[in-house]
Short mmCIF file of C-alpha atoms and ligand atoms in Angstrom, two decimals:
data_model
loop_
_atom_site.label_atom_id
_atom_site.label_comp_id
_atom_site.label_asym_id
_atom_site.label_seq_id
_atom_site.Cartn_x
_atom_site.Cartn_y
_atom_site.Cartn_z
CA MET A 1 -15.49 -14.12 15.79
CA LYS A 2 -17.14 -11.59 18.08
CA SER A 3 -18.59 -8.76 16.70
CA ILE A 4 -16.34 -6.36 18.63
CA HIS A 5 -13.66 -7.00 16.16
CA PHE A 6 -15.24 -4.36 14.19
CA TYR A 7 -15.88 -1.86 16.79
CA PHE A 8 -12.27 -2.14 18.02
CA TYR A 9 -10.62 -1.29 14.69
CA ALA A 10 -13.28 1.21 13.62
CA LEU A 11 -12.59 3.22 16.52
CA LEU A 12 -8.84 2.42 16.64
CA ILE A 13 -8.28 4.19 13.48
CA VAL A 14 -10.17 7.47 13.97
CA GLY A 15 -7.63 10.33 13.53
CA VAL A 16 -4.75 8.60 12.00
CA ALA A 17 -2.26 9.74 9.53
CA PRO A 18 -3.15 8.97 5.89
CA SER A 19 -1.89 5.53 4.84
CA LEU A 20 1.00 5.45 2.40
CA PHE A 21 -0.50 2.46 0.70
CA ALA A 22 -2.98 3.17 -2.09
CA ALA A 23 -5.41 0.21 -2.49
CA THR A 24 -3.99 -0.95 -5.89
CA PRO A 25 -5.78 -4.18 -6.63
CA GLY A 26 -3.99 -7.46 -5.52
CA PRO A 27 -3.64 -10.56 -7.64
CA LEU A 28 -6.49 -12.64 -8.42
CA PRO A 29 -6.56 -16.45 -8.58
CA PRO A 30 -6.75 -18.14 -12.10
CA ALA A 31 -10.38 -17.82 -13.63
CA THR A 32 -11.47 -21.51 -12.72
CA ASP A 33 -10.64 -21.09 -9.09
CA GLN A 34 -12.13 -17.77 -8.94
CA GLN A 35 -15.33 -19.24 -10.18
CA LEU A 36 -15.02 -22.17 -7.95
CA GLY A 37 -14.37 -20.04 -4.87
CA ARG A 38 -17.58 -18.12 -5.55
CA GLU A 39 -19.51 -21.46 -6.00
CA ILE A 40 -18.17 -22.81 -2.69
CA LEU A 41 -18.95 -19.56 -1.02
CA LYS A 42 -22.58 -19.60 -2.39
CA GLU A 43 -23.11 -23.17 -1.10
CA LEU A 44 -21.77 -22.47 2.40
CA VAL A 45 -23.81 -19.22 2.82
CA GLU A 46 -26.94 -21.00 1.58
CA THR A 47 -26.55 -23.94 3.93
CA ASN A 48 -28.07 -22.65 7.15
CA THR A 49 -25.56 -23.39 10.13
CA THR A 50 -27.15 -21.21 12.96
CA HIS A 51 -27.24 -23.08 16.06
CA ALA A 52 -30.87 -24.35 15.44
CA PHE A 53 -29.69 -26.19 12.33
CA GLY A 54 -26.23 -27.24 13.26
CA SER A 55 -23.19 -27.92 10.96
CA THR A 56 -23.40 -31.55 10.19
CA GLY A 57 -25.08 -31.07 6.84
CA LEU A 58 -22.45 -28.52 5.77
CA ALA A 59 -19.54 -30.62 7.10
CA LYS A 60 -20.97 -33.59 4.90
CA ALA A 61 -21.25 -31.28 1.91
CA ILE A 62 -17.60 -30.30 2.22
CA GLU A 63 -16.72 -33.97 2.46
CA ARG A 64 -18.52 -34.64 -0.63
CA ARG A 65 -16.66 -31.94 -2.58
CA LEU A 66 -13.23 -32.91 -1.48
CA VAL A 67 -13.84 -36.51 -2.27
CA ALA A 68 -15.10 -35.45 -5.65
CA ALA A 69 -11.98 -33.52 -5.90
CA GLY A 70 -9.77 -36.65 -5.45
CA PHE A 71 -9.23 -36.79 -1.71
CA ALA A 72 -9.11 -40.10 -0.24
CA GLN A 73 -12.08 -41.01 1.75
CA LYS A 74 -9.77 -42.18 4.63
CA ASP A 75 -8.28 -38.72 5.06
CA ILE A 76 -11.71 -36.95 5.46
CA VAL A 77 -13.67 -37.62 8.78
CA VAL A 78 -16.95 -36.10 9.73
CA LEU A 79 -17.18 -36.22 13.43
CA ALA A 80 -19.80 -34.86 15.96
CA PRO A 81 -20.12 -35.45 19.72
CA ALA A 82 -22.55 -38.43 20.37
CA ASP A 83 -25.05 -36.29 22.39
CA HIS A 84 -24.89 -33.47 19.74
CA PRO A 85 -25.22 -35.22 16.52
CA THR A 86 -26.16 -32.04 14.62
CA LYS A 87 -23.01 -30.18 15.60
CA GLY A 88 -20.70 -31.94 13.06
CA ASN A 89 -17.05 -31.08 12.34
CA VAL A 90 -15.03 -32.34 9.25
CA VAL A 91 -11.39 -32.84 9.39
CA VAL A 92 -9.37 -33.35 6.23
CA ARG A 93 -5.69 -34.34 5.94
CA TYR A 94 -3.83 -33.32 2.75
CA ARG A 95 -0.79 -35.71 3.03
CA GLY A 96 2.66 -34.23 2.64
CA LYS A 97 6.20 -35.67 2.63
CA GLY A 98 6.28 -36.12 6.46
CA LYS A 99 8.90 -33.54 7.16
CA GLY A 100 7.76 -32.50 10.67
CA LYS A 101 4.57 -32.06 12.55
CA PRO A 102 1.37 -30.75 10.40
CA VAL A 103 0.15 -27.36 10.10
CA LEU A 104 -3.61 -26.99 10.91
CA PHE A 105 -6.09 -24.65 9.53
CA LEU A 106 -9.16 -23.82 11.38
CA GLY A 107 -12.40 -22.48 10.22
CA HIS A 108 -15.71 -22.42 12.12
CA LEU A 109 -19.02 -23.40 10.28
CA ASP A 110 -21.56 -21.94 12.53
CA VAL A 111 -23.17 -18.58 11.91
CA VAL A 112 -25.16 -16.05 14.05
CA GLU A 113 -28.93 -16.16 13.54
CA ALA A 114 -30.27 -13.84 10.71
CA LYS A 115 -33.97 -12.87 10.17
CA ARG A 116 -35.12 -12.11 6.58
CA GLU A 117 -37.41 -9.36 7.80
CA ASP A 118 -34.05 -7.45 9.46
CA TRP A 119 -32.09 -7.71 6.11
CA SER A 120 -32.63 -5.88 2.87
CA VAL A 121 -31.77 -9.32 1.16
CA ASP A 122 -32.27 -12.91 2.08
CA PRO A 123 -29.42 -13.64 4.56
CA PHE A 124 -29.28 -17.14 3.33
CA ILE A 125 -29.07 -16.48 -0.37
CA LEU A 126 -25.60 -15.22 -1.72
CA THR A 127 -26.55 -11.95 -3.31
CA GLU A 128 -24.08 -9.94 -5.41
CA ARG A 129 -24.90 -6.23 -5.53
CA ASP A 130 -22.77 -3.19 -6.28
CA GLY A 131 -19.48 -5.03 -5.83
CA TRP A 132 -20.46 -6.77 -2.72
CA PHE A 133 -21.65 -10.37 -1.74
CA TYR A 134 -24.27 -10.18 0.91
CA GLY A 135 -25.35 -13.09 3.19
CA ARG A 136 -24.88 -14.45 6.56
CA GLY A 137 -21.45 -15.61 7.14
CA THR A 138 -19.88 -13.75 4.10
CA ILE A 139 -17.31 -12.23 6.63
CA ASP A 140 -17.74 -14.44 9.67
CA MET A 141 -16.51 -16.78 8.41
CA LYS A 142 -17.81 -18.73 5.48
CA ASN A 143 -15.58 -16.61 3.29
CA GLY A 144 -12.67 -18.07 5.15
CA ASP A 145 -13.94 -21.67 4.92
CA ALA A 146 -14.73 -21.52 1.26
CA ALA A 147 -11.34 -19.94 0.42
CA LEU A 148 -9.73 -22.90 2.26
CA VAL A 149 -11.95 -25.59 0.65
CA GLU A 150 -11.18 -24.03 -2.77
CA THR A 151 -7.49 -23.94 -1.95
CA LEU A 152 -7.41 -27.65 -1.04
CA ILE A 153 -9.23 -28.48 -4.42
CA ARG A 154 -6.71 -26.40 -6.37
CA LEU A 155 -3.67 -27.77 -4.72
CA LYS A 156 -4.92 -31.38 -5.34
CA ARG A 157 -5.56 -30.49 -9.03
CA GLU A 158 -2.13 -29.13 -9.35
CA GLY A 159 -0.55 -32.09 -7.75
CA PHE A 160 1.12 -30.12 -4.98
CA VAL A 161 2.76 -32.16 -2.36
CA PRO A 162 3.47 -30.12 0.89
CA ASP A 163 6.59 -30.83 3.03
CA ARG A 164 4.15 -31.67 5.91
CA ASP A 165 0.72 -32.68 6.33
CA ILE A 166 -1.91 -29.88 6.07
CA ILE A 167 -4.88 -30.59 8.22
CA CYS A 168 -7.94 -28.35 7.87
CA ALA A 169 -10.80 -28.61 10.57
CA PHE A 170 -14.06 -26.92 9.71
CA THR A 171 -15.87 -26.93 13.01
CA ALA A 172 -19.12 -26.39 15.05
CA ASP A 173 -20.28 -23.94 17.66
CA GLU A 174 -17.80 -20.97 17.79
CA GLU A 175 -20.50 -18.45 18.17
CA PRO A 176 -22.30 -17.62 21.46
CA GLY A 177 -24.98 -19.93 22.66
CA GLY A 178 -23.21 -23.11 20.97
CA ASP A 179 -22.97 -25.98 23.35
CA ALA A 180 -20.65 -28.35 21.33
CA ASN A 181 -17.54 -26.28 20.36
CA GLY A 182 -15.73 -28.17 17.63
CA PRO A 183 -11.99 -27.55 18.44
CA ASP A 184 -12.69 -28.10 22.18
CA PHE A 185 -14.36 -31.57 21.22
CA LEU A 186 -11.71 -32.49 18.84
CA LEU A 187 -8.92 -31.79 21.09
CA MET A 188 -10.52 -33.62 23.97
CA SER A 189 -11.63 -36.77 22.04
CA HIS A 190 -9.53 -36.83 18.82
CA ARG A 191 -6.47 -34.85 19.60
CA GLU A 192 -4.19 -36.92 17.22
CA MET A 193 -6.52 -36.08 14.41
CA ILE A 194 -5.56 -32.27 14.65
CA ASP A 195 -2.36 -32.42 16.43
CA ALA A 196 -0.23 -29.84 14.78
CA ASP A 197 3.10 -27.81 14.95
CA LEU A 198 0.90 -24.54 14.60
CA ALA A 199 -2.72 -23.53 13.87
CA ILE A 200 -3.84 -20.75 11.49
CA ASN A 201 -7.40 -19.54 11.91
CA LEU A 202 -9.04 -17.52 9.14
CA ASP A 203 -11.76 -16.00 11.22
CA GLY A 204 -13.22 -12.54 10.34
CA ASN A 205 -11.30 -9.97 8.38
CA GLY A 206 -7.61 -9.75 8.98
CA ALA A 207 -6.95 -6.71 7.23
CA VAL A 208 -8.20 -3.16 7.60
CA THR A 209 -8.65 -0.46 4.82
CA LYS A 210 -9.18 3.25 5.64
CA ASP A 211 -10.68 5.78 3.01
CA ASP A 212 -10.17 2.84 0.30
CA GLU A 213 -6.52 2.58 1.11
CA ARG A 214 -4.96 -0.57 2.51
CA PHE A 215 -3.92 0.36 6.17
CA TYR A 216 -2.46 -2.67 7.74
CA PHE A 217 -2.74 -6.38 8.03
CA ARG A 218 -3.28 -7.91 11.48
CA LEU A 219 -1.47 -10.94 12.63
CA PHE A 220 -3.35 -11.98 15.78
CA THR A 221 -1.05 -13.95 18.35
CA SER A 222 -3.11 -13.77 21.48
CA GLU A 223 -6.44 -12.84 23.14
CA LYS A 224 -7.71 -11.72 26.42
CA THR A 225 -9.43 -14.16 28.80
CA TYR A 226 -12.96 -13.90 29.43
CA VAL A 227 -13.87 -14.31 33.14
CA THR A 228 -17.03 -13.22 35.23
CA TYR A 229 -17.70 -12.81 38.89
CA THR A 230 -20.75 -12.21 40.96
CA ILE A 231 -20.54 -10.11 44.11
CA GLU A 232 -23.19 -10.04 46.68
CA ALA A 233 -24.04 -8.46 49.89
CA THR A 234 -26.99 -9.33 52.30
CA SER A 235 -28.60 -7.13 55.09
CA PRO A 236 -31.11 -7.60 57.79
CA GLY A 237 -34.07 -5.95 55.84
CA GLY A 238 -37.15 -4.82 57.55
CA HIS A 239 -39.88 -2.14 57.11
CA GLY A 240 -39.07 0.53 54.52
CA SER A 241 -39.98 3.16 57.00
CA LEU A 242 -37.16 2.33 59.54
CA PRO A 243 -33.84 2.48 57.43
CA GLY A 244 -30.79 1.53 59.44
CA PRO A 245 -27.05 1.60 58.60
CA ASP A 246 -26.71 -1.79 57.09
CA ASN A 247 -28.20 -1.91 53.66
CA ALA A 248 -27.16 -4.46 50.96
CA ILE A 249 -27.84 -2.16 47.93
CA TYR A 250 -25.76 0.61 49.26
CA ARG A 251 -23.01 -1.83 50.13
CA VAL A 252 -22.81 -3.25 46.53
CA ALA A 253 -23.34 0.39 45.07
CA ASP A 254 -20.39 1.74 47.16
CA GLY A 255 -18.18 -1.13 46.23
CA LEU A 256 -18.95 -0.82 42.58
CA GLY A 257 -18.18 3.05 42.93
CA ARG A 258 -14.65 2.05 44.05
CA LEU A 259 -14.20 -0.42 41.31
CA GLU A 260 -15.23 2.12 38.62
CA SER A 261 -12.33 4.53 39.69
CA PHE A 262 -9.87 1.61 39.89
CA LYS A 263 -7.60 0.81 37.05
CA PHE A 264 -5.53 -2.60 36.85
CA PRO A 265 -1.90 -2.11 36.46
CA VAL A 266 -0.47 -1.65 32.85
CA MET A 267 0.60 -4.78 31.56
CA LEU A 268 2.34 -5.37 28.26
CA THR A 269 3.02 -8.73 26.31
CA ALA A 270 5.43 -9.27 23.50
CA THR A 271 2.52 -8.74 21.26
CA THR A 272 1.01 -5.54 22.63
CA ARG A 273 4.59 -4.06 22.91
CA ALA A 274 5.23 -5.09 19.08
CA SER A 275 1.68 -3.73 18.29
CA PHE A 276 2.30 -0.28 19.80
CA ALA A 277 5.74 -0.13 18.10
CA GLN A 278 4.25 -0.69 14.78
CA LEU A 279 1.22 1.39 15.18
CA ALA A 280 3.42 4.40 16.16
CA LYS A 281 4.59 4.42 12.51
CA LEU A 282 0.95 4.88 11.44
CA TYR A 283 -0.27 7.22 13.94
CA PRO A 284 0.46 11.00 13.90
CA GLY A 285 2.26 13.20 16.41
CA LYS A 286 1.46 12.95 20.18
CA GLU A 287 -0.16 9.54 19.94
CA SER A 288 2.76 8.12 18.10
CA ALA A 289 5.27 9.30 20.54
CA ASP A 290 3.17 7.91 23.47
CA MET A 291 2.85 4.44 21.59
CA ARG A 292 6.71 4.58 21.24
CA ALA A 293 7.15 5.26 24.95
CA VAL A 294 4.66 2.45 25.98
CA ALA A 295 6.53 0.03 23.80
CA ALA A 296 9.83 0.84 25.41
CA SER A 297 11.20 -1.38 28.33
CA PRO A 298 10.04 -0.37 30.96
CA PRO A 299 7.03 1.12 29.55
CA ASP A 300 6.43 4.93 30.17
CA VAL A 301 3.62 5.08 32.78
CA ALA A 302 2.67 8.67 31.89
CA ALA A 303 2.31 7.90 28.29
CA ALA A 304 0.32 4.83 29.18
CA ASP A 305 -2.00 6.97 31.10
CA ARG A 306 -2.53 9.29 28.20
CA LEU A 307 -3.17 6.45 25.76
CA SER A 308 -5.65 4.93 28.33
CA GLN A 309 -7.94 7.83 27.97
CA THR A 310 -8.86 6.10 24.61
CA VAL A 311 -11.05 3.29 25.54
CA LEU A 312 -9.67 0.90 22.91
CA PHE A 313 -5.84 1.55 23.86
CA ASN A 314 -6.87 1.11 27.64
CA ALA A 315 -8.22 -2.41 26.80
CA GLN A 316 -4.86 -3.13 25.19
CA LEU A 317 -2.90 -2.06 28.16
CA ARG A 318 -4.43 -3.70 31.06
CA THR A 319 -6.95 -6.28 32.38
CA THR A 320 -10.42 -4.65 32.67
CA CYS A 321 -13.39 -5.27 34.76
CA VAL A 322 -16.70 -3.68 34.61
CA ALA A 323 -20.21 -4.00 36.27
CA THR A 324 -22.72 -5.32 33.68
CA LEU A 325 -25.74 -6.46 35.76
CA ILE A 326 -27.21 -5.48 38.90
CA SER A 327 -30.13 -6.52 41.14
CA GLY A 328 -31.27 -6.25 44.56
CA GLY A 329 -34.31 -5.90 47.13
CA HIS A 330 -37.45 -7.63 47.02
CA ALA A 331 -40.30 -5.07 47.63
CA GLU A 332 -40.82 -1.22 46.99
CA ASN A 333 -41.55 -0.81 50.66
CA ALA A 334 -38.99 -3.14 52.13
CA LEU A 335 -35.41 -2.86 53.17
CA PRO A 336 -33.40 -4.86 50.92
CA GLN A 337 -32.07 -8.21 52.18
CA ARG A 338 -29.89 -8.91 49.18
CA ALA A 339 -28.10 -7.13 46.39
CA LYS A 340 -25.82 -8.40 43.62
CA ALA A 341 -23.86 -7.42 40.67
CA THR A 342 -21.98 -9.03 37.85
CA ILE A 343 -18.56 -8.12 37.15
CA GLN A 344 -17.27 -9.02 33.71
CA CYS A 345 -13.35 -8.99 33.14
CA ARG A 346 -11.05 -9.38 30.27
CA MET A 347 -7.68 -10.59 31.50
CA MET A 348 -4.47 -9.86 29.98
CA PRO A 349 -2.69 -13.06 28.81
CA GLY A 350 -0.72 -14.09 31.82
CA ASP A 351 -3.07 -12.72 34.37
CA THR A 352 -5.05 -15.03 36.60
CA ALA A 353 -8.66 -15.27 37.80
CA GLU A 354 -7.23 -15.71 41.28
CA ASN A 355 -5.27 -12.41 41.01
CA VAL A 356 -8.32 -10.41 39.40
CA GLN A 357 -10.63 -11.81 42.27
CA ALA A 358 -8.16 -10.88 44.98
CA THR A 359 -7.77 -7.39 43.23
CA ILE A 360 -11.47 -6.78 43.17
CA VAL A 361 -11.72 -8.02 46.87
CA ARG A 362 -9.19 -5.37 47.88
CA VAL A 363 -10.79 -2.61 45.77
CA LEU A 364 -14.38 -3.37 47.03
CA ASN A 365 -12.88 -3.04 50.49
CA ASP A 366 -16.03 -4.46 52.30
CA PRO A 367 -15.71 -7.80 54.05
CA LYS A 368 -19.49 -8.22 53.86
CA ILE A 369 -19.39 -8.37 50.11
CA THR A 370 -18.79 -11.73 49.05
CA ILE A 371 -17.48 -12.72 45.45
CA THR A 372 -17.70 -15.88 43.20
CA LEU A 373 -16.17 -16.98 40.05
CA ASP A 374 -19.06 -17.77 37.74
CA ALA A 375 -17.01 -20.42 35.69
CA PRO A 376 -13.46 -21.40 35.32
CA PRO A 377 -12.04 -19.16 32.48
CA ILE A 378 -10.44 -20.76 29.28
CA SER A 379 -7.23 -18.80 29.45
CA SER A 380 -4.81 -19.15 26.60
CA PRO A 381 -1.06 -18.15 26.34
CA GLU A 382 0.15 -15.72 23.78
CA SER A 383 1.49 -17.69 20.70
CA PRO A 384 5.23 -16.55 20.09
CA LEU A 385 5.98 -14.22 17.22
CA THR A 386 8.95 -16.11 15.92
CA PRO A 387 11.07 -14.64 13.09
CA GLN A 388 10.30 -17.72 11.01
CA LEU A 389 6.38 -17.07 11.38
CA THR A 390 6.60 -13.28 10.83
CA GLU A 391 8.91 -13.74 7.78
CA ARG A 392 6.56 -16.15 6.20
CA VAL A 393 3.43 -14.22 6.79
CA GLU A 394 5.08 -10.88 5.59
CA ALA A 395 6.28 -12.74 2.37
CA VAL A 396 2.80 -14.00 1.73
CA VAL A 397 1.10 -10.58 2.44
CA HIS A 398 3.70 -8.65 0.49
CA SER A 399 3.50 -11.00 -2.48
CA MET A 400 -0.34 -10.08 -2.57
CA TRP A 401 -0.12 -6.46 -1.43
CA PRO A 402 3.31 -4.92 -1.42
CA GLY A 403 4.35 -2.81 1.24
CA VAL A 404 1.49 -3.37 3.63
CA PRO A 405 2.58 -3.33 7.34
CA VAL A 406 1.76 -6.52 9.20
CA VAL A 407 1.04 -5.64 12.69
CA PRO A 408 0.94 -8.13 15.57
CA VAL A 409 -2.44 -7.89 17.56
CA MET A 410 -3.82 -9.22 20.78
CA ALA A 411 -7.63 -9.52 20.41
CA THR A 412 -9.78 -8.21 23.24
CA TRP A 413 -12.48 -10.61 22.33
CA PHE A 414 -12.10 -14.43 22.25
CA THR A 415 -12.25 -16.99 19.44
CA ASP A 416 -11.59 -20.68 18.99
CA ASP A 417 -7.93 -19.69 19.07
CA ARG A 418 -8.05 -20.18 22.90
CA HIS A 419 -8.77 -23.79 22.52
CA THR A 420 -5.75 -24.75 20.53
CA ARG A 421 -3.54 -22.19 22.25
CA SER A 422 -4.45 -23.62 25.77
CA ALA A 423 -3.74 -27.13 24.28
CA GLY A 424 -0.12 -26.25 23.47
CA ILE A 425 -0.72 -25.43 19.76
CA PRO A 426 0.61 -21.80 18.79
CA THR A 427 -2.26 -20.31 16.91
CA TYR A 428 -2.51 -17.26 14.75
CA ASP A 429 -5.46 -15.56 13.10
CA LEU A 430 -4.51 -14.57 9.58
CA ALA A 431 -7.67 -13.93 7.76
CA GLY A 432 -6.87 -12.28 4.39
CA VAL A 433 -9.98 -10.37 3.70
CA TRP A 434 -9.75 -6.57 3.60
CA LEU A 435 -12.55 -4.49 4.97
CA ASP A 436 -13.14 -0.89 5.80
CA THR A 437 -12.55 0.21 9.38
CA ASN A 438 -15.98 1.58 9.41
CA GLU A 439 -17.77 -1.83 8.45
CA ASN A 440 -19.44 -3.33 11.26
CA ARG A 441 -21.84 -5.94 10.01
CA ALA A 442 -20.76 -9.39 11.22
CA HIS A 443 -23.51 -10.75 13.51
CA GLY A 444 -25.69 -8.01 12.42
CA ARG A 445 -27.81 -7.14 9.23
CA ASP A 446 -26.62 -7.14 5.80
CA GLU A 447 -23.27 -8.88 6.36
CA ARG A 448 -21.12 -8.60 3.27
CA VAL A 449 -17.76 -8.99 1.72
CA GLY A 450 -16.32 -7.17 -1.20
CA VAL A 451 -16.33 -9.27 -4.34
CA ARG A 452 -12.72 -8.09 -5.32
CA ALA A 453 -11.66 -8.52 -1.53
CA TYR A 454 -13.20 -12.15 -1.53
CA ASP A 455 -11.60 -13.17 -4.80
CA GLU A 456 -8.17 -11.93 -3.75
CA SER A 457 -8.52 -13.83 -0.41
CA ILE A 458 -8.85 -17.06 -2.47
CA GLU A 459 -5.44 -16.43 -3.85
CA TYR A 460 -4.00 -15.19 -0.59
CA THR A 461 -5.27 -18.40 1.19
CA TYR A 462 -3.88 -20.61 -1.57
CA ARG A 463 -0.36 -18.76 -1.04
CA LEU A 464 -0.58 -18.96 2.64
CA VAL A 465 -1.39 -22.46 2.89
CA LYS A 466 1.56 -23.34 0.50
CA ALA A 467 3.94 -21.10 2.61
CA MET A 468 2.68 -22.53 5.83
CA SER A 469 3.16 -26.14 4.82
CA LYS A 470 6.85 -25.73 4.27
CA ALA A 471 9.08 -27.70 6.58
CA ASN A 472 10.56 -25.73 9.55
ZN1 LIG B 1 -16.08 -16.01 13.63
#
């Protein structure tokens, strides 16, 4: 999960109406499972899986736990790319009655680097303090991994037989800087092992609280696509004392000025439409009316313009592009021969790199500025919000936390979901941990999860896995 998860919702919720749902505690798992869930979280957090260490050791530890819990060795496979032996993944298959294609659960094992001197506690020791568990990965996302491992062990102990196979893939290299992404590797080289009817990821915190009240539960169906361009202009150069009309720095700067004042057209997806319609019930007054008008078909353009003044709604309403790096010239006293800039874009699902590039060219409006695509984007389609999926998710969420709104959401960042979605497996992020809108520690210092929130997430995960393993 990318850290912007938290910024987004922290800011989204500023100035909203009070929630109707007081944070009454949700149900806990049985005491043995609560204890086991905490033990597993401790093992996961205390096994360093930053990119320097890799995930193979932890993948093997999970394998050992599951074998000890009665899983057949043949149903658990630890796999790493031949050229990245430390970037291991573990795939476990919980066999069902064969009624339909399996359901896949995803969890990444890698974590972002954390330095002891930056933290108030050791980031690689699970520390309980004032109702919180501190440690790297307690939110992103060893909490989800641990809850999933605990659930597998509990289901096995209870003798549960699902309608269809449950596959759990604990994977490498989701976080930036990784070079052997697990889901990508598994899909490319062992597709049959994780092929599924749908996938559920438990990355991050699915649910947001505000002022100690449950606000809403997020059902992620889609994400924006990350794509980067470089623009460049050249000019004759020369002595700094003799400036002429053709200057690469001014060309690029002027082009960027035009880009700054440009807005891509409003684009709604099934998810963002549903999202605004639901959020309209949670926001007060004018914003609520604008959200309703944007969710209408066709969307109200004036309402979209007003909502777009909020950075976070703007990002939900359109493809965005922004200048993030700039360089040019070669000497203080020389005319520049070259200037370039990086333009970083987040495309709406359905938008294309070709369309965005053509739009940038048109807006730059200077044939002497060239544009190149840095790398082909990994775009992913929106996963459908089917009535069956929505009903199942709502039933699980409401069995845990009655009355909480379940809001479909498009992420503006990217996750591993893009790999399974683009491979044709509808994927939903449904992490079951509640966290305050102002919490913003994933990837940062003193990352933590509420002890109560974590314990409840163990029970939630158990209920979710059972519900999702039902035949269609
Ligand atoms: Zn994550």
